[in-house]
Amino acid sequence: MHIGLFDPDWRGHHTPYVDLLSRYFTAEGHQVTFVTDERHDRLNELPETERLSVVAQPFSGEPQAPPNFLRSIQDQYFQTRQLRATLRIAKQRRFDVLHLLYFDRRQIPLRFATLLRAIDVPVVTTLHRDAFVTTAESGSLERVISAATIK
């Protein structure tokens, strides 16, 4: 199976997470392609092997607005562009599945990235925060899953 991993914010705890996932998947015999931003200075910590390749994308044009509502909109637009580029790579490289390793703030960008184009690959995600998940009675998790589900 060809597994695509995507995380443009590859730093901090993300580094060992990507390393452990890629090691596990390749040890199980899968082909792994990690897609990230070319500006990350820790890319050399994930060495390419026969079963692991790294695609460092030039995700340029990151918004520079001050932290307010306008900045939030610009961030969402920038993340939408990152996801569109990643979905193109997934199609070109024929991923069997794409794992978005950091989905916490990418629900809306994923929806926009797929409004006009169908996704050709199954997408799975990781939520690293519990801010979206509360008790089953509140329905918060159901709302997140419903909002993020691409049909």
JSON list of C-alpha atoms in Angstrom, two decimals, residues 69-134:
[
{"chain": "A", "resi": 69, "resn": "PHE", "atom": "CA", "xyz": [-10.12, 37.80, 12.19]},
{"chain": "A", "resi": 70, "resn": "LEU", "atom": "CA", "xyz": [-8.45, 38.83, 8.92]},
{"chain": "A", "resi": 71, "resn": "ARG", "atom": "CA", "xyz": [-5.40, 36.72, 9.78]},
{"chain": "A", "resi": 72, "resn": "SER", "atom": "CA", "xyz": [-7.68, 33.75, 10.47]},
{"chain": "A", "resi": 73, "resn": "ILE", "atom": "CA", "xyz": [-9.20, 34.04, 6.99]},
{"chain": "A", "resi": 74, "resn": "GLN", "atom": "CA", "xyz": [-5.76, 34.33, 5.42]},
{"chain": "A", "resi": 75, "resn": "ASP", "atom": "CA", "xyz": [-4.57, 31.27, 7.36]},
{"chain": "A", "resi": 76, "resn": "GLN", "atom": "CA", "xyz": [-7.56, 29.26, 6.14]},
{"chain": "A", "resi": 77, "resn": "TYR", "atom": "CA", "xyz": [-6.88, 30.32, 2.54]},
{"chain": "A", "resi": 78, "resn": "PHE", "atom": "CA", "xyz": [-3.18, 29.40, 2.84]},
{"chain": "A", "resi": 79, "resn": "GLN", "atom": "CA", "xyz": [-4.02, 26.00, 4.36]},
{"chain": "A", "resi": 80, "resn": "THR", "atom": "CA", "xyz": [-6.55, 25.37, 1.57]},
{"chain": "A", "resi": 81, "resn": "ARG", "atom": "CA", "xyz": [-3.78, 25.97, -0.98]},
{"chain": "A", "resi": 82, "resn": "GLN", "atom": "CA", "xyz": [-1.47, 23.56, 0.90]},
{"chain": "A", "resi": 83, "resn": "LEU", "atom": "CA", "xyz": [-4.14, 20.87, 0.92]},
{"chain": "A", "resi": 84, "resn": "ARG", "atom": "CA", "xyz": [-4.93, 21.33, -2.78]},
{"chain": "A", "resi": 85, "resn": "ALA", "atom": "CA", "xyz": [-1.24, 20.92, -3.63]},
{"chain": "A", "resi": 86, "resn": "THR", "atom": "CA", "xyz": [-1.04, 17.84, -1.43]},
{"chain": "A", "resi": 87, "resn": "LEU", "atom": "CA", "xyz": [-4.14, 16.30, -3.02]},
{"chain": "A", "resi": 88, "resn": "ARG", "atom": "CA", "xyz": [-2.53, 16.83, -6.45]},
{"chain": "A", "resi": 89, "resn": "ILE", "atom": "CA", "xyz": [0.59, 15.01, -5.23]},
{"chain": "A", "resi": 90, "resn": "ALA", "atom": "CA", "xyz": [-1.61, 12.21, -3.84]},
{"chain": "A", "resi": 91, "resn": "LYS", "atom": "CA", "xyz": [-3.19, 11.78, -7.26]},
{"chain": "A", "resi": 92, "resn": "GLN", "atom": "CA", "xyz": [0.12, 12.01, -9.18]},
{"chain": "A", "resi": 93, "resn": "ARG", "atom": "CA", "xyz": [1.88, 9.51, -6.94]},
{"chain": "A", "resi": 94, "resn": "ARG", "atom": "CA", "xyz": [-1.18, 7.27, -6.67]},
{"chain": "A", "resi": 95, "resn": "PHE", "atom": "CA", "xyz": [-1.50, 7.16, -2.90]},
{"chain": "A", "resi": 96, "resn": "ASP", "atom": "CA", "xyz": [-3.81, 4.44, -1.62]},
{"chain": "A", "resi": 97, "resn": "VAL", "atom": "CA", "xyz": [-4.56, 6.57, 1.44]},
{"chain": "A", "resi": 98, "resn": "LEU", "atom": "CA", "xyz": [-3.60, 10.07, 2.61]},
{"chain": "A", "resi": 99, "resn": "HIS", "atom": "CA", "xyz": [-3.12, 10.71, 6.32]},
{"chain": "A", "resi": 100, "resn": "LEU", "atom": "CA", "xyz": [-3.40, 14.35, 7.41]},
{"chain": "A", "resi": 101, "resn": "LEU", "atom": "CA", "xyz": [-1.23, 14.27, 10.51]},
{"chain": "A", "resi": 102, "resn": "TYR", "atom": "CA", "xyz": [-2.39, 17.59, 11.90]},
{"chain": "A", "resi": 103, "resn": "PHE", "atom": "CA", "xyz": [-6.09, 18.21, 11.35]},
{"chain": "A", "resi": 104, "resn": "ASP", "atom": "CA", "xyz": [-6.81, 20.43, 14.36]},
{"chain": "A", "resi": 105, "resn": "ARG", "atom": "CA", "xyz": [-7.32, 23.63, 12.34]},
{"chain": "A", "resi": 106, "resn": "ARG", "atom": "CA", "xyz": [-7.81, 22.19, 8.86]},
{"chain": "A", "resi": 107, "resn": "GLN", "atom": "CA", "xyz": [-11.45, 21.11, 8.78]},
{"chain": "A", "resi": 108, "resn": "ILE", "atom": "CA", "xyz": [-12.60, 24.19, 6.85]},
{"chain": "A", "resi": 109, "resn": "PRO", "atom": "CA", "xyz": [-9.59, 24.24, 4.47]},
{"chain": "A", "resi": 110, "resn": "LEU", "atom": "CA", "xyz": [-10.13, 20.56, 3.63]},
{"chain": "A", "resi": 111, "resn": "ARG", "atom": "CA", "xyz": [-13.76, 21.26, 2.82]},
{"chain": "A", "resi": 112, "resn": "PHE", "atom": "CA", "xyz": [-12.80, 24.21, 0.56]},
{"chain": "A", "resi": 113, "resn": "ALA", "atom": "CA", "xyz": [-9.95, 22.25, -1.05]},
{"chain": "A", "resi": 114, "resn": "THR", "atom": "CA", "xyz": [-12.44, 19.61, -2.16]},
{"chain": "A", "resi": 115, "resn": "LEU", "atom": "CA", "xyz": [-15.48, 21.73, -3.08]},
{"chain": "A", "resi": 116, "resn": "LEU", "atom": "CA", "xyz": [-14.79, 21.79, -6.82]},
{"chain": "A", "resi": 117, "resn": "ARG", "atom": "CA", "xyz": [-12.71, 18.62, -7.10]},
{"chain": "A", "resi": 118, "resn": "ALA", "atom": "CA", "xyz": [-13.53, 15.19, -5.81]},
{"chain": "A", "resi": 119, "resn": "ILE", "atom": "CA", "xyz": [-10.91, 13.48, -3.70]},
{"chain": "A", "resi": 120, "resn": "ASP", "atom": "CA", "xyz": [-9.44, 10.52, -5.54]},
{"chain": "A", "resi": 121, "resn": "VAL", "atom": "CA", "xyz": [-7.91, 8.99, -2.42]},
{"chain": "A", "resi": 122, "resn": "PRO", "atom": "CA", "xyz": [-9.31, 8.06, 1.00]},
{"chain": "A", "resi": 123, "resn": "VAL", "atom": "CA", "xyz": [-8.31, 10.62, 3.63]},
{"chain": "A", "resi": 124, "resn": "VAL", "atom": "CA", "xyz": [-7.77, 9.90, 7.31]},
{"chain": "A", "resi": 125, "resn": "THR", "atom": "CA", "xyz": [-6.85, 12.50, 9.89]},
{"chain": "A", "resi": 126, "resn": "THR", "atom": "CA", "xyz": [-5.43, 12.92, 13.38]},
{"chain": "A", "resi": 127, "resn": "LEU", "atom": "CA", "xyz": [-6.88, 15.35, 15.91]},
{"chain": "A", "resi": 128, "resn": "HIS", "atom": "CA", "xyz": [-4.16, 16.09, 18.47]},
{"chain": "A", "resi": 129, "resn": "ARG", "atom": "CA", "xyz": [-6.35, 18.19, 20.73]},
{"chain": "A", "resi": 130, "resn": "ASP", "atom": "CA", "xyz": [-9.25, 17.23, 22.93]},
{"chain": "A", "resi": 131, "resn": "ALA", "atom": "CA", "xyz": [-10.87, 20.65, 22.55]},
{"chain": "A", "resi": 132, "resn": "PHE", "atom": "CA", "xyz": [-13.26, 19.23, 19.96]},
{"chain": "A", "resi": 133, "resn": "VAL", "atom": "CA", "xyz": [-14.13, 16.11, 21.91]},
{"chain": "A", "resi": 134, "resn": "THR", "atom": "CA", "xyz": [-16.40, 16.20, 24.94]}
]
